[in-house]
């Protein structure tokens, strides 16, 4: 309690240390207010000189000679002279021509002191003549508001000034007859009331300024700092790069944009949890900041960082950054991948340069031992496709270039069609037919995947609706969901409104989520999946066995169907271990109460083996490649596929 009280007193008196930012803000505020106040002073002094000149030269019966005129106006000239110096200083300081703040303080203190001496001098004469000491009051007020110091300085200064001056007036003022003049008690009360009021004004202005400074310091910090790590953010990066590239002395081709990605960071997050992951990112970011201190550096997002550096020192930077990562992650293997791009001209924006560096970096993903790749002309074509995808996804959705292809899924025991997987294709007027490999990861990277997926889900529901309307048997469809779909849209709401709109029984829609999406224990994703399951949609775990965290995922989530990745099928015949693993996976799924599906079945031997070990469903080129809806219907009509009567999960 006492500590709190003392601390607030210390704060009130301004005894706490201000940050550099607050100090600078206060000095700048003093410069601004002194500029306005002093300009006003210049006008007043000029007016006073004109008035005195009129009175003693033009209107007087005997015009004053030059020395007499100067004697009458010397104080005004003095003030005018100092005021002009102060204004010149203020203007030069504001324009950045003078940097020294000490010089400014000295100039302003001299000016305030001069004003006070002038006020005291004039008021002393007035006091002796029995008049009010208005001039002193005005000048004291002027000086106190002209410069705002820390409260304790203002208190000491004003108290000494007022007590000192009243002592001086009381002891050294005599009227014309030589009788000592003493301040009346009523005037004395007003005198000290003014002192207290002035102190309070000075304190309140000071705190007001500090609050303003703290707020704008915080805003400035937020604007340029990355929330999680505290290193510069992309806004800061953008402004600094623009500044650098705008400098005519900088040759763009001497510079290099770097994009850095920490490969396998996701595994670190999965294994050690989010909190540890964040801590790791903070450490790495701050150590990278040190590495790139001669250049411009920022965190772009997730585990991605960017820098603009001198090309000549490229290897040094990359080696240092690689070493930082090697030192910081004893528990999990992670590697640094770096992409580079050297701008061709200064007009290339930092966004496009970082994108190119990122693109080059993406090309060495999972390439063991390769740390750096620089963007070159040969990459232009595929890079432009990437840009094209990002820029045209809306149009592609709108104009129907996004198409759903259906790949048959059959029961392993009788080969009858028990469902289809909906797979996206982009039939573009410029680039032609594009497979998901070309656009899914790009859309995910740019957080646009939900636009495509929403379009796919709607088309699937529409096709199913047509089947129902036309009296055909409904073929259940499984659809792919990206982890980001759950962040970028309300999947539960989207799916429920689609099945309502197209009047589709929910059990015919299966939601496929890849195991890699589920590694992190994201509360919101888990909640959404549980909710979808409660509502009657079946949940399928896709690509099981292709990632690192499969078993964890099975422990933490509930799935209806386990889709085994096709990795186990390559050379199945010769690879006994793969056969055993497959058998174990099917057995484990069975024990966990899940049905099974193996994808990528291309040979009848693989199909036979999978049937033997009890895998329920099969999907692969052996049964059919992904095809348009009309083709699928046609094949069913032609008897190529027989739709099962068996009820699915
Ligand atoms: P996935 O979900 O694991 O889909 C299976 C992929 O394996 C499909 O590739 C399919 O054409 C291919 N495939 C099926 N049978 C065989 C086979 O016997 N042999 C071989 N070699 N491949 C086979 P596709 O259509 O290129 O899709 C690739 C991936 O793209 C999908 O993997 C899925 O993760 C993603 N994807 C596709 N469509 C969508 C979509 O609409 N939304 C989202 N978010 N992702 C999608
Ligand atoms: Mg799938
Ligand atoms: Mg799959």
PDB file of C-alpha atoms in Angstrom, residues 146-286:
ATOM      1  CA  UNK A 146       6.848  27.781 -22.863  1.00  0.00           C
ATOM      2  CA  UNK A 147       9.001  24.960 -21.514  1.00  0.00           C
ATOM      3  CA  UNK A 148       7.529  21.997 -19.734  1.00  0.00           C
ATOM      4  CA  UNK A 149      10.040  20.230 -17.539  1.00  0.00           C
ATOM      5  CA  UNK A 150       9.723  17.240 -15.349  1.00  0.00           C
ATOM      6  CA  UNK A 151       7.360  18.211 -12.486  1.00  0.00           C
ATOM      7  CA  UNK A 152      10.029  18.224  -9.776  1.00  0.00           C
ATOM      8  CA  UNK A 153      12.107  20.668 -11.855  1.00  0.00           C
ATOM      9  CA  UNK A 154       9.093  22.951 -12.383  1.00  0.00           C
ATOM     10  CA  UNK A 155       8.246  22.825  -8.653  1.00  0.00           C
ATOM     11  CA  UNK A 156      11.769  23.744  -7.587  1.00  0.00           C
ATOM     12  CA  UNK A 157      12.177  26.382 -10.260  1.00  0.00           C
ATOM     13  CA  UNK A 158       8.818  28.141  -9.746  1.00  0.00           C
ATOM     14  CA  UNK A 159       9.021  27.995  -5.945  1.00  0.00           C
ATOM     15  CA  UNK A 160      12.512  29.484  -5.899  1.00  0.00           C
ATOM     16  CA  UNK A 161      11.453  32.111  -8.449  1.00  0.00           C
ATOM     17  CA  UNK A 162       8.298  33.210  -6.603  1.00  0.00           C
ATOM     18  CA  UNK A 163       9.768  33.139  -3.081  1.00  0.00           C
ATOM     19  CA  UNK A 164      12.973  34.778  -4.264  1.00  0.00           C
ATOM     20  CA  UNK A 165      11.135  37.521  -6.114  1.00  0.00           C
ATOM     21  CA  UNK A 166       8.742  38.260  -3.239  1.00  0.00           C
ATOM     22  CA  UNK A 167      11.734  38.465  -0.881  1.00  0.00           C
ATOM     23  CA  UNK A 168      13.396  40.830  -3.312  1.00  0.00           C
ATOM     24  CA  UNK A 169      10.262  42.974  -3.669  1.00  0.00           C
ATOM     25  CA  UNK A 170       9.732  43.136   0.092  1.00  0.00           C
ATOM     26  CA  UNK A 171      13.308  44.044   0.945  1.00  0.00           C
ATOM     27  CA  UNK A 172      14.547  46.074  -1.989  1.00  0.00           C
ATOM     28  CA  UNK A 173      11.605  48.197  -3.125  1.00  0.00           C
ATOM     29  CA  UNK A 174      11.349  51.826  -2.159  1.00  0.00           C
ATOM     30  CA  UNK A 175       8.958  54.483  -3.411  1.00  0.00           C
ATOM     31  CA  UNK A 176       9.900  57.932  -4.676  1.00  0.00           C
ATOM     32  CA  UNK A 177      10.171  59.218  -1.124  1.00  0.00           C
ATOM     33  CA  UNK A 178      12.488  56.314  -0.181  1.00  0.00           C
ATOM     34  CA  UNK A 179       9.873  54.548   1.935  1.00  0.00           C
ATOM     35  CA  UNK A 180      10.040  50.752   1.766  1.00  0.00           C
ATOM     36  CA  UNK A 181       7.081  49.148  -0.103  1.00  0.00           C
ATOM     37  CA  UNK A 182       5.657  45.890   1.284  1.00  0.00           C
ATOM     38  CA  UNK A 183       3.205  43.597  -0.491  1.00  0.00           C
ATOM     39  CA  UNK A 184      -0.313  43.757   0.922  1.00  0.00           C
ATOM     40  CA  UNK A 185      -1.498  40.549   2.584  1.00  0.00           C
ATOM     41  CA  UNK A 186      -4.399  40.138   0.080  1.00  0.00           C
ATOM     42  CA  UNK A 187      -1.991  40.515  -2.838  1.00  0.00           C
ATOM     43  CA  UNK A 188       0.356  38.019  -1.196  1.00  0.00           C
ATOM     44  CA  UNK A 189      -2.435  35.417  -1.085  1.00  0.00           C
ATOM     45  CA  UNK A 190      -3.065  35.931  -4.821  1.00  0.00           C
ATOM     46  CA  UNK A 191       0.658  35.851  -5.471  1.00  0.00           C
ATOM     47  CA  UNK A 192       1.105  32.397  -3.920  1.00  0.00           C
ATOM     48  CA  UNK A 193      -2.174  31.123  -5.356  1.00  0.00           C
ATOM     49  CA  UNK A 194      -0.749  31.887  -8.769  1.00  0.00           C
ATOM     50  CA  UNK A 195       2.423  29.977  -7.832  1.00  0.00           C
ATOM     51  CA  UNK A 196       0.390  26.888  -6.877  1.00  0.00           C
ATOM     52  CA  UNK A 197      -1.789  27.161  -9.998  1.00  0.00           C
ATOM     53  CA  UNK A 198       1.261  27.450 -12.214  1.00  0.00           C
ATOM     54  CA  UNK A 199       2.844  24.377 -10.630  1.00  0.00           C
ATOM     55  CA  UNK A 200      -0.357  22.424 -11.171  1.00  0.00           C
ATOM     56  CA  UNK A 201      -0.592  23.521 -14.793  1.00  0.00           C
ATOM     57  CA  UNK A 202       3.035  22.534 -15.417  1.00  0.00           C
ATOM     58  CA  UNK A 203       2.510  19.109 -13.813  1.00  0.00           C
ATOM     59  CA  UNK A 204      -0.678  18.431 -15.700  1.00  0.00           C
ATOM     60  CA  UNK A 205       0.766  19.445 -19.081  1.00  0.00           C
ATOM     61  CA  UNK A 206       3.792  17.258 -18.406  1.00  0.00           C
ATOM     62  CA  UNK A 207       1.698  14.183 -17.656  1.00  0.00           C
ATOM     63  CA  UNK A 208      -0.575  14.838 -20.579  1.00  0.00           C
ATOM     64  CA  UNK A 209       2.462  14.870 -22.860  1.00  0.00           C
ATOM     65  CA  UNK A 210       3.921  11.731 -21.336  1.00  0.00           C
ATOM     66  CA  UNK A 211       0.614   9.888 -21.799  1.00  0.00           C
ATOM     67  CA  UNK A 212       0.447  10.997 -25.415  1.00  0.00           C
ATOM     68  CA  UNK A 213       4.028   9.850 -25.945  1.00  0.00           C
ATOM     69  CA  UNK A 214       3.467   6.469 -24.311  1.00  0.00           C
ATOM     70  CA  UNK A 215       0.376   5.890 -26.441  1.00  0.00           C
ATOM     71  CA  UNK A 216       2.039   6.814 -29.703  1.00  0.00           C
ATOM     72  CA  UNK A 217       5.164   4.857 -28.742  1.00  0.00           C
ATOM     73  CA  UNK A 218       2.960   1.800 -28.243  1.00  0.00           C
ATOM     74  CA  UNK A 219       1.128   2.402 -31.526  1.00  0.00           C
ATOM     75  CA  UNK A 220       4.388   2.844 -33.384  1.00  0.00           C
ATOM     76  CA  UNK A 221       5.739  -0.308 -31.812  1.00  0.00           C
ATOM     77  CA  UNK A 222       2.650  -2.334 -32.714  1.00  0.00           C
ATOM     78  CA  UNK A 223       2.750  -1.006 -36.246  1.00  0.00           C
ATOM     79  CA  UNK A 224       6.288  -2.190 -36.909  1.00  0.00           C
ATOM     80  CA  UNK A 225       6.727  -5.158 -34.585  1.00  0.00           C
ATOM     81  CA  UNK A 226       5.727  -8.732 -35.049  1.00  0.00           C
ATOM     82  CA  UNK A 227       3.270  -9.719 -32.309  1.00  0.00           C
ATOM     83  CA  UNK A 228       4.751 -13.057 -31.380  1.00  0.00           C
ATOM     84  CA  UNK A 229       8.492 -12.546 -31.683  1.00  0.00           C
ATOM     85  CA  UNK A 230       8.980  -8.804 -31.265  1.00  0.00           C
ATOM     86  CA  UNK A 231      11.193  -8.601 -34.360  1.00  0.00           C
ATOM     87  CA  UNK A 232      10.209  -6.229 -37.204  1.00  0.00           C
ATOM     88  CA  UNK A 233       7.071  -7.119 -39.142  1.00  0.00           C
ATOM     89  CA  UNK A 234       6.304  -6.936 -42.847  1.00  0.00           C
ATOM     90  CA  UNK A 235       5.014  -3.371 -42.637  1.00  0.00           C
ATOM     91  CA  UNK A 236       8.378  -2.264 -41.317  1.00  0.00           C
ATOM     92  CA  UNK A 237      10.160  -4.412 -43.867  1.00  0.00           C
ATOM     93  CA  UNK A 238       8.142  -2.872 -46.699  1.00  0.00           C
ATOM     94  CA  UNK A 239       8.810   0.724 -45.679  1.00  0.00           C
ATOM     95  CA  UNK A 240      12.526   0.138 -45.125  1.00  0.00           C
ATOM     96  CA  UNK A 241      12.970  -1.707 -48.427  1.00  0.00           C
ATOM     97  CA  UNK A 242      11.163   1.050 -50.269  1.00  0.00           C
ATOM     98  CA  UNK A 243      13.416   3.612 -48.651  1.00  0.00           C
ATOM     99  CA  UNK A 244      16.537   1.678 -49.535  1.00  0.00           C
ATOM    100  CA  UNK A 245      15.505   1.016 -53.109  1.00  0.00           C
ATOM    101  CA  UNK A 246      14.511   4.647 -53.524  1.00  0.00           C
ATOM    102  CA  UNK A 247      18.073   5.714 -52.765  1.00  0.00           C
ATOM    103  CA  UNK A 248      19.795   6.484 -56.081  1.00  0.00           C
ATOM    104  CA  UNK A 249      23.154   5.447 -54.603  1.00  0.00           C
ATOM    105  CA  UNK A 250      21.902   1.869 -54.112  1.00  0.00           C
ATOM    106  CA  UNK A 251      22.320  -0.457 -57.070  1.00  0.00           C
ATOM    107  CA  UNK A 252      19.389  -2.947 -57.064  1.00  0.00           C
ATOM    108  CA  UNK A 253      21.461  -5.805 -58.496  1.00  0.00           C
ATOM    109  CA  UNK A 254      23.868  -5.503 -55.524  1.00  0.00           C
ATOM    110  CA  UNK A 255      21.002  -6.383 -53.213  1.00  0.00           C
ATOM    111  CA  UNK A 256      19.452  -9.724 -52.476  1.00  0.00           C
ATOM    112  CA  UNK A 257      16.081 -10.601 -51.005  1.00  0.00           C
ATOM    113  CA  UNK A 258      16.182 -13.740 -48.879  1.00  0.00           C
ATOM    114  CA  UNK A 259      13.212 -15.863 -47.887  1.00  0.00           C
ATOM    115  CA  UNK A 260      13.816 -18.361 -45.111  1.00  0.00           C
ATOM    116  CA  UNK A 261      11.728 -21.325 -44.129  1.00  0.00           C
ATOM    117  CA  UNK A 262      12.384 -23.632 -41.203  1.00  0.00           C
ATOM    118  CA  UNK A 263      11.725 -27.066 -42.544  1.00  0.00           C
ATOM    119  CA  UNK A 264      10.189 -29.530 -40.138  1.00  0.00           C
ATOM    120  CA  UNK A 265       9.145 -26.869 -37.645  1.00  0.00           C
ATOM    121  CA  UNK A 266       5.681 -28.390 -37.679  1.00  0.00           C
ATOM    122  CA  UNK A 267       7.088 -31.593 -36.202  1.00  0.00           C
ATOM    123  CA  UNK A 268       8.683 -29.580 -33.414  1.00  0.00           C
ATOM    124  CA  UNK A 269       5.278 -28.037 -32.705  1.00  0.00           C
ATOM    125  CA  UNK A 270       3.563 -31.414 -32.810  1.00  0.00           C
ATOM    126  CA  UNK A 271       6.030 -33.071 -30.516  1.00  0.00           C
ATOM    127  CA  UNK A 272       6.687 -30.346 -27.988  1.00  0.00           C
ATOM    128  CA  UNK A 273       3.451 -28.359 -28.134  1.00  0.00           C
ATOM    129  CA  UNK A 274       2.513 -24.889 -29.206  1.00  0.00           C
ATOM    130  CA  UNK A 275       4.019 -23.041 -26.293  1.00  0.00           C
ATOM    131  CA  UNK A 276       7.460 -24.512 -26.830  1.00  0.00           C
ATOM    132  CA  UNK A 277       7.032 -23.906 -30.543  1.00  0.00           C
ATOM    133  CA  UNK A 278       6.351 -20.231 -29.941  1.00  0.00           C
ATOM    134  CA  UNK A 279       9.306 -19.947 -27.625  1.00  0.00           C
ATOM    135  CA  UNK A 280      11.502 -21.519 -30.237  1.00  0.00           C
ATOM    136  CA  UNK A 281      10.269 -19.072 -32.868  1.00  0.00           C
ATOM    137  CA  UNK A 282      10.935 -16.130 -30.553  1.00  0.00           C
ATOM    138  CA  UNK A 283      14.511 -17.245 -29.940  1.00  0.00           C
ATOM    139  CA  UNK A 284      15.207 -17.964 -33.560  1.00  0.00           C
ATOM    140  CA  UNK A 285      13.654 -14.686 -34.712  1.00  0.00           C
ATOM    141  CA  UNK A 286      15.762 -12.655 -32.316  1.00  0.00           C
TER     142      UNK A 286
END
